[in-house]
PDB file of C-alpha atoms in Angstrom:
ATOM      1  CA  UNK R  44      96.366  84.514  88.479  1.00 87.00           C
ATOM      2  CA  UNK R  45      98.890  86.419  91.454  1.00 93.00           C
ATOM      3  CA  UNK R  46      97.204  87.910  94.014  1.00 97.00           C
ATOM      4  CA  UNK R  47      99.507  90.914  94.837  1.00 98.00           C
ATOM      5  CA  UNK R  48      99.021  93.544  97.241  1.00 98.00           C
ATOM      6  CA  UNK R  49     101.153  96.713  96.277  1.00 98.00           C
ATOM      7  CA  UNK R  50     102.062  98.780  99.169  1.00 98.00           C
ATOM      8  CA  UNK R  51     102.352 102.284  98.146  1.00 96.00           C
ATOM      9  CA  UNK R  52     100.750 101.955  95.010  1.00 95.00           C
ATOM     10  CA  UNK R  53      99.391 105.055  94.630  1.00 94.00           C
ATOM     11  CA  UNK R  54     102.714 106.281  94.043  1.00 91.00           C
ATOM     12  CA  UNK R  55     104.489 106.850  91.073  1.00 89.00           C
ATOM     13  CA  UNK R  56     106.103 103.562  90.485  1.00 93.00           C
ATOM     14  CA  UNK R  57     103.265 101.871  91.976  1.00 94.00           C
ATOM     15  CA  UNK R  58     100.442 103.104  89.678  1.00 94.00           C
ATOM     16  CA  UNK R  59     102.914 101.759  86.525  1.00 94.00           C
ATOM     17  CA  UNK R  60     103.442  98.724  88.055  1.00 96.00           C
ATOM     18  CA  UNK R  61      99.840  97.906  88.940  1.00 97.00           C
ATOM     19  CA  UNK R  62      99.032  98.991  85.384  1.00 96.00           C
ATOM     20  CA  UNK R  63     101.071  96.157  84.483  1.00 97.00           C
ATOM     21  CA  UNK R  64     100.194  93.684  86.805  1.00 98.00           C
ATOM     22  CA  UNK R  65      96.572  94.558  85.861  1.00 98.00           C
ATOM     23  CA  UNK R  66      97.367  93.683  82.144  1.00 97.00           C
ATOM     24  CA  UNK R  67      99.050  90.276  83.022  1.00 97.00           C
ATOM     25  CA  UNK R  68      95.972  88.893  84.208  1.00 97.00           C
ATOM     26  CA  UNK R  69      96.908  89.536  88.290  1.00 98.00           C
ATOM     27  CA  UNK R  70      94.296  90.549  90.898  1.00 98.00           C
ATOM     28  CA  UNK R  71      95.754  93.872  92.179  1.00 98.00           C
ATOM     29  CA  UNK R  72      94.982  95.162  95.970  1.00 98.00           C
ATOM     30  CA  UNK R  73      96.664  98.290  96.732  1.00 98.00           C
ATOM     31  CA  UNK R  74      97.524  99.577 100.378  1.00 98.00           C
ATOM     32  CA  UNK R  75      98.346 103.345 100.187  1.00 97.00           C
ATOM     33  CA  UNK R  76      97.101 106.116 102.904  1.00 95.00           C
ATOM     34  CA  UNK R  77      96.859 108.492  99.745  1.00 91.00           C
ATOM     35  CA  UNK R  78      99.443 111.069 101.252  1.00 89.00           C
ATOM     36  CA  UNK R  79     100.296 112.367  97.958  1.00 85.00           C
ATOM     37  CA  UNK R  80      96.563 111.241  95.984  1.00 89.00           C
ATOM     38  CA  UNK R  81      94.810 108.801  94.790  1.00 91.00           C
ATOM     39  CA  UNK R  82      94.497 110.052  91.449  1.00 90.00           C
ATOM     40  CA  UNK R  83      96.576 107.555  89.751  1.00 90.00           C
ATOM     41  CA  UNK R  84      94.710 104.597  90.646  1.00 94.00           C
ATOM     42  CA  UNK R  85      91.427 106.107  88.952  1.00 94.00           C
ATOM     43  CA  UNK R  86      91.767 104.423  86.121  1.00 93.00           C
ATOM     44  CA  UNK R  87      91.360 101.320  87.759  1.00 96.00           C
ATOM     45  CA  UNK R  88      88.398 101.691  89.655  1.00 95.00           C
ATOM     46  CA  UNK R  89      85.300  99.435  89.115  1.00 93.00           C
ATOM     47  CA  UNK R  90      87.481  96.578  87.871  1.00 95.00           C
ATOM     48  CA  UNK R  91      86.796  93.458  89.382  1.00 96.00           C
ATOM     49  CA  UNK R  92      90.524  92.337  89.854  1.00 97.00           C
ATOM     50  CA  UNK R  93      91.323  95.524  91.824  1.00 98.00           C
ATOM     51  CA  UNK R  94      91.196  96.236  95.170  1.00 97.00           C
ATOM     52  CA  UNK R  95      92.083 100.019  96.782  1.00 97.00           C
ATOM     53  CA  UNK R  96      92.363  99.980 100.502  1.00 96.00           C
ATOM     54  CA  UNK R  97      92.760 103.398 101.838  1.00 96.00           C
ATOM     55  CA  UNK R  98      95.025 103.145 105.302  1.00 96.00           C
ATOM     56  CA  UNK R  99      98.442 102.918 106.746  1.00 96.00           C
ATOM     57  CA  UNK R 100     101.336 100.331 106.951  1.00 96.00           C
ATOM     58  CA  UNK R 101     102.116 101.399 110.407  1.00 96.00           C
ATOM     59  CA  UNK R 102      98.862  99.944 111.516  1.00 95.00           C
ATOM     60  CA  UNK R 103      98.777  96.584 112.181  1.00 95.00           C
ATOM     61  CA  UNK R 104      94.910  96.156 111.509  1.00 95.00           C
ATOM     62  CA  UNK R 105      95.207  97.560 108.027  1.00 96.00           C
ATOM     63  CA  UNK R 106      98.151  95.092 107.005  1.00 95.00           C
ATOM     64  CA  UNK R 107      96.428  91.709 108.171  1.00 95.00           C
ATOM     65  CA  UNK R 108      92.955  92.982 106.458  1.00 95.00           C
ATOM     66  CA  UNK R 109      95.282  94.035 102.971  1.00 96.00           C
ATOM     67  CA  UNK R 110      97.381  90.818 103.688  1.00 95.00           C
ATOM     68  CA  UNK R 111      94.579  88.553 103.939  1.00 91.00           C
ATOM     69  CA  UNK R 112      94.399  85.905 100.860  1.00 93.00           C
ATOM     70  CA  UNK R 113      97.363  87.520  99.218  1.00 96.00           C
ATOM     71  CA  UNK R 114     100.111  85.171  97.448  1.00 95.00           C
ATOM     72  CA  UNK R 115     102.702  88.234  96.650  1.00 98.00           C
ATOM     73  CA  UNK R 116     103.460  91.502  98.412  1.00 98.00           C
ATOM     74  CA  UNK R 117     105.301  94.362  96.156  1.00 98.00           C
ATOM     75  CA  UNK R 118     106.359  96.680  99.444  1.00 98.00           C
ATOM     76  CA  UNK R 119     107.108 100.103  97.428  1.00 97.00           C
ATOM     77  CA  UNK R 120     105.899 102.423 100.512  1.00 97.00           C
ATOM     78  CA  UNK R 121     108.011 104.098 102.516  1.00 95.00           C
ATOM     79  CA  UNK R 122     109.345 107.989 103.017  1.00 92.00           C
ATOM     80  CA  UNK R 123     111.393 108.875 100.338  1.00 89.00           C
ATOM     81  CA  UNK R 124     114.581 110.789  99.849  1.00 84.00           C
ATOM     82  CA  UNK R 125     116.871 112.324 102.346  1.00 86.00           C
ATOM     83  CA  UNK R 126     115.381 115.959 102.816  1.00 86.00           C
ATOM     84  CA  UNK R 127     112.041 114.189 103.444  1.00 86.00           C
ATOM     85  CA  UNK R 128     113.938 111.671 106.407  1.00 88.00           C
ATOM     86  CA  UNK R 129     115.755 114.421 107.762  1.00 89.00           C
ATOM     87  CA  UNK R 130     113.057 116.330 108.397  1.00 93.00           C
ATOM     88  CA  UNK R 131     111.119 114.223 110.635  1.00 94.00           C
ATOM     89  CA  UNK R 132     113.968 111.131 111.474  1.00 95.00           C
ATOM     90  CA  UNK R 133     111.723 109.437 113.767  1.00 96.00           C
ATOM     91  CA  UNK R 134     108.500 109.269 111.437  1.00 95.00           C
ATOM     92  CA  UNK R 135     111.224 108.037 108.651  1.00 94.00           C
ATOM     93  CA  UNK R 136     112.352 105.154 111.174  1.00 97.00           C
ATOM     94  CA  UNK R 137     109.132 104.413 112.040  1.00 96.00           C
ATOM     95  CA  UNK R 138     108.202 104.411 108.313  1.00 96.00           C
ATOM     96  CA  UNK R 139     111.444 103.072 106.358  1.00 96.00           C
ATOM     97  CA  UNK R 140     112.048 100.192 109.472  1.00 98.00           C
ATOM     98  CA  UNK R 141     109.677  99.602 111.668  1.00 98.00           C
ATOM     99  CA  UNK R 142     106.880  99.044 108.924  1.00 97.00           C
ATOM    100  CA  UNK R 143     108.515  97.497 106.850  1.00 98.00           C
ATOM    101  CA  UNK R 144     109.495  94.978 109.894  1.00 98.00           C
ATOM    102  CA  UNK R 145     105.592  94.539 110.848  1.00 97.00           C
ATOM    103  CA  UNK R 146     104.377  93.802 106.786  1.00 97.00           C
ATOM    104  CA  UNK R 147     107.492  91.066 106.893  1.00 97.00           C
ATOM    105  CA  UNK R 148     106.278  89.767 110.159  1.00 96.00           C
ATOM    106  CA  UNK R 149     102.793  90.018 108.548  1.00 95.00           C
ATOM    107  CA  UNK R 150     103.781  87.826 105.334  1.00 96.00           C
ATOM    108  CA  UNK R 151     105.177  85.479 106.934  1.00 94.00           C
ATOM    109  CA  UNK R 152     102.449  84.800 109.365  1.00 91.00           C
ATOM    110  CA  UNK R 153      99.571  84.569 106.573  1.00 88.00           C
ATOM    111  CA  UNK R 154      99.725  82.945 103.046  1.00 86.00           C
ATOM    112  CA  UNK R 155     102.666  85.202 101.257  1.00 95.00           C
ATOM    113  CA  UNK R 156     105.240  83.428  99.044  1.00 93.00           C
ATOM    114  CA  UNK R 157     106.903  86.176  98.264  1.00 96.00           C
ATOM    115  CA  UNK R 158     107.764  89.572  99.178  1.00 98.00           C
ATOM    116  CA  UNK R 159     109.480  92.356  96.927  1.00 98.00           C
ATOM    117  CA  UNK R 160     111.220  95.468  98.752  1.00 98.00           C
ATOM    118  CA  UNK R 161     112.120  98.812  96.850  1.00 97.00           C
ATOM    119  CA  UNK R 162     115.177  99.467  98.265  1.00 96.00           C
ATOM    120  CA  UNK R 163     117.182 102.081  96.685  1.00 92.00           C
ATOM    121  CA  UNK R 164     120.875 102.906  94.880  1.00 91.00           C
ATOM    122  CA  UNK R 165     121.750 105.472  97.696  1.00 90.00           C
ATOM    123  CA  UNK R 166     122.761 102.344 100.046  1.00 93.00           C
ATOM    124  CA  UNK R 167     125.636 102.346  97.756  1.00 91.00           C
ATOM    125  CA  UNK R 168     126.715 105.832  98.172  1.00 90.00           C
ATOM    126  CA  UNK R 169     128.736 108.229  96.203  1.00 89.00           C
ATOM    127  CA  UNK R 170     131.236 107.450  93.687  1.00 82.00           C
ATOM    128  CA  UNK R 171     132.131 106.886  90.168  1.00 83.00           C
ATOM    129  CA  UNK R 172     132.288 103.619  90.008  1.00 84.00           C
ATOM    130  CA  UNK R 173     129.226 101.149  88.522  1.00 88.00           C
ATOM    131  CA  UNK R 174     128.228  99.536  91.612  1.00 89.00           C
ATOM    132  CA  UNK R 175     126.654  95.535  91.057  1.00 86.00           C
ATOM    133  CA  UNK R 176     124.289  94.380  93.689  1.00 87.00           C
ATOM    134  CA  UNK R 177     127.549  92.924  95.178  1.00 90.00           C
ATOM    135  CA  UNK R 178     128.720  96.901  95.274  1.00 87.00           C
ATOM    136  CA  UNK R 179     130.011  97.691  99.362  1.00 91.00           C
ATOM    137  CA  UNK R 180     126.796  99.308 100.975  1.00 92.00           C
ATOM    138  CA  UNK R 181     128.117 102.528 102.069  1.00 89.00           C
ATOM    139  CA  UNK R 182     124.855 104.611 103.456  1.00 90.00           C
ATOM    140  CA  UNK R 183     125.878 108.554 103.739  1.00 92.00           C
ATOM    141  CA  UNK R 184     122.400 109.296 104.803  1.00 93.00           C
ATOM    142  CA  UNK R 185     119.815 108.844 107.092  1.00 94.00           C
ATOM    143  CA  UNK R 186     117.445 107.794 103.930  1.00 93.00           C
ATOM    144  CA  UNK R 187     119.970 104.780 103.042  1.00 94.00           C
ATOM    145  CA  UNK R 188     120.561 104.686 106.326  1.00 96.00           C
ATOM    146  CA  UNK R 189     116.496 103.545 106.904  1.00 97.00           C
ATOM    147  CA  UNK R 190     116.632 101.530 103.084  1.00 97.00           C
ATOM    148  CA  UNK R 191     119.906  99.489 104.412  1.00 97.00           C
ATOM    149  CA  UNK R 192     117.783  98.625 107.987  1.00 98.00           C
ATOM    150  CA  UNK R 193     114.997  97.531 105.702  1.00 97.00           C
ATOM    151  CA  UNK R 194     117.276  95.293 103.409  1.00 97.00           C
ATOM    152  CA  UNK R 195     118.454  93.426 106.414  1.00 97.00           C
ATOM    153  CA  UNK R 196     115.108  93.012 107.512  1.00 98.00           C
ATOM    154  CA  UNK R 197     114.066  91.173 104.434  1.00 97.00           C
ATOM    155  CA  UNK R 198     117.273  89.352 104.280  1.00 96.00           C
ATOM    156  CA  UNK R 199     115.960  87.700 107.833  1.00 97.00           C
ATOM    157  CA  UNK R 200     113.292  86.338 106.309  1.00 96.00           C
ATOM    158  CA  UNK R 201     114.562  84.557 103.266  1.00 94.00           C
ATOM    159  CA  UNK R 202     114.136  81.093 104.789  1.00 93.00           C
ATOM    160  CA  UNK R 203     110.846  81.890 104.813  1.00 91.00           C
ATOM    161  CA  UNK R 204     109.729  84.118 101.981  1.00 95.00           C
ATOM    162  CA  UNK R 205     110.802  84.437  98.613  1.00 96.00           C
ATOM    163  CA  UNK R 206     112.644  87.695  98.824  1.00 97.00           C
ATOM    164  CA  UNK R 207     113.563  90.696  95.884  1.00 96.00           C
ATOM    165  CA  UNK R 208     115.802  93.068  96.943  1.00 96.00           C
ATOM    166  CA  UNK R 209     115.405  96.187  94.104  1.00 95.00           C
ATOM    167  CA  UNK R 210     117.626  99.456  94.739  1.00 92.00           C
ATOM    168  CA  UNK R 211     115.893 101.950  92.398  1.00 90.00           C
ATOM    169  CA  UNK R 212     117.872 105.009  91.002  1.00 87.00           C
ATOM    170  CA  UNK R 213     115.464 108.047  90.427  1.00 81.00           C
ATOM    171  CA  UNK R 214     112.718 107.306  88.341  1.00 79.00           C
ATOM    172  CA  UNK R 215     111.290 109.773  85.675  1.00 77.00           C
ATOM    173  CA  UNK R 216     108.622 109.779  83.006  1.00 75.00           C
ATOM    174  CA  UNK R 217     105.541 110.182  81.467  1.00 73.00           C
ATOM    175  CA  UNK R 218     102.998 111.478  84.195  1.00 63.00           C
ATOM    176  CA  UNK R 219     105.866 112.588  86.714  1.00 51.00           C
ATOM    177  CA  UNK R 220     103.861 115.266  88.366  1.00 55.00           C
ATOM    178  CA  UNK R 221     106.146 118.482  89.635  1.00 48.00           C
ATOM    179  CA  UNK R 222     108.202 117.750  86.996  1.00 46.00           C
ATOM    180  CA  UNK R 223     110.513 120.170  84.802  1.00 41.00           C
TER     181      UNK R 223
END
């Protein structure tokens, strides 16, 4: 049995994925400062292989505590999309880089073996082509812009972590609240 923390995982990916983990036997600890509700974790309340800690990955306090006897981090939060980055770039840098710095520095400084970072397909840019994760990272954005700084990051720290790079393209489906 993993222990994983899931940053984010109130999210929409995030409440799939610790669904799943949940499933495969894994003790689960979310870190997610419920910006957008809790809801999703609900289900998973009162289980003894889950953990919800309300609080914020730009807080140094709240990482070591969530950090703390983990073997696996699955980093999924982060401001999403460009209108959301352009709106406030500095709270997107802070978020998208300099968090996502600190919970690297974090892993590597407790137990962690490995670390997975949502990236996302907009590092690649426009074009018809099918990229490969080989693809030229062409950012057009400020939002790739912060997701190409954070892929660097966790490049730096692949002699010491186990690192997974994924560059999600926009995810849909069943329980996609707002949705058409």
């Amino acid at each position: 049995m993993e222990r994983i923390l899931v940053t984010g995982g109130a999210g929409y990916i995030g409440t799939h994925l610790v669904r799943q983990l949940l499933s495969q036997g894994h003790f689960v600890r979310v870190l997610d400062n419920g910006t957008f509700g809790l809801s999703g974790l609900r289900p998973f309340y009162g289980l003894n292989r889950f953990e919800m800690q309300k609080g914020d990955i730009q807080i140094t306090a709240h990482l070591r505590k969530s950090i703390s006897t983990i073997d696996k981090i699955i980093h999924l939060a982060g401001i999403v999309g460009n209108p959301a980055c352009s709106f406030d770039k500095d709270f997107c840098h802070e978020v998208n880089v300099v968090a996502t710095r600190r919970i690297f520095d974090e892993a590597a400084r407790g137990n962690v073996k490995n670390i997975v970072f949502a990236s996302s397909c907009s590092v690649y840019g426009y074009g018809d082509d099918i990229f490969t994760e080989d693809s030229r990272l062409n950012p057009v954005d400020y939002y790739s812009e912060t997701k190409v700084k954070g892929e660097a990051i966790a490049q730096a720290y692949k002699d010491d972590l186990v690192v997974t790079l994924c560059r999600f393209s926009t995810v849909f489906g069943a329980f996609t609240e707002n949705a058409i």
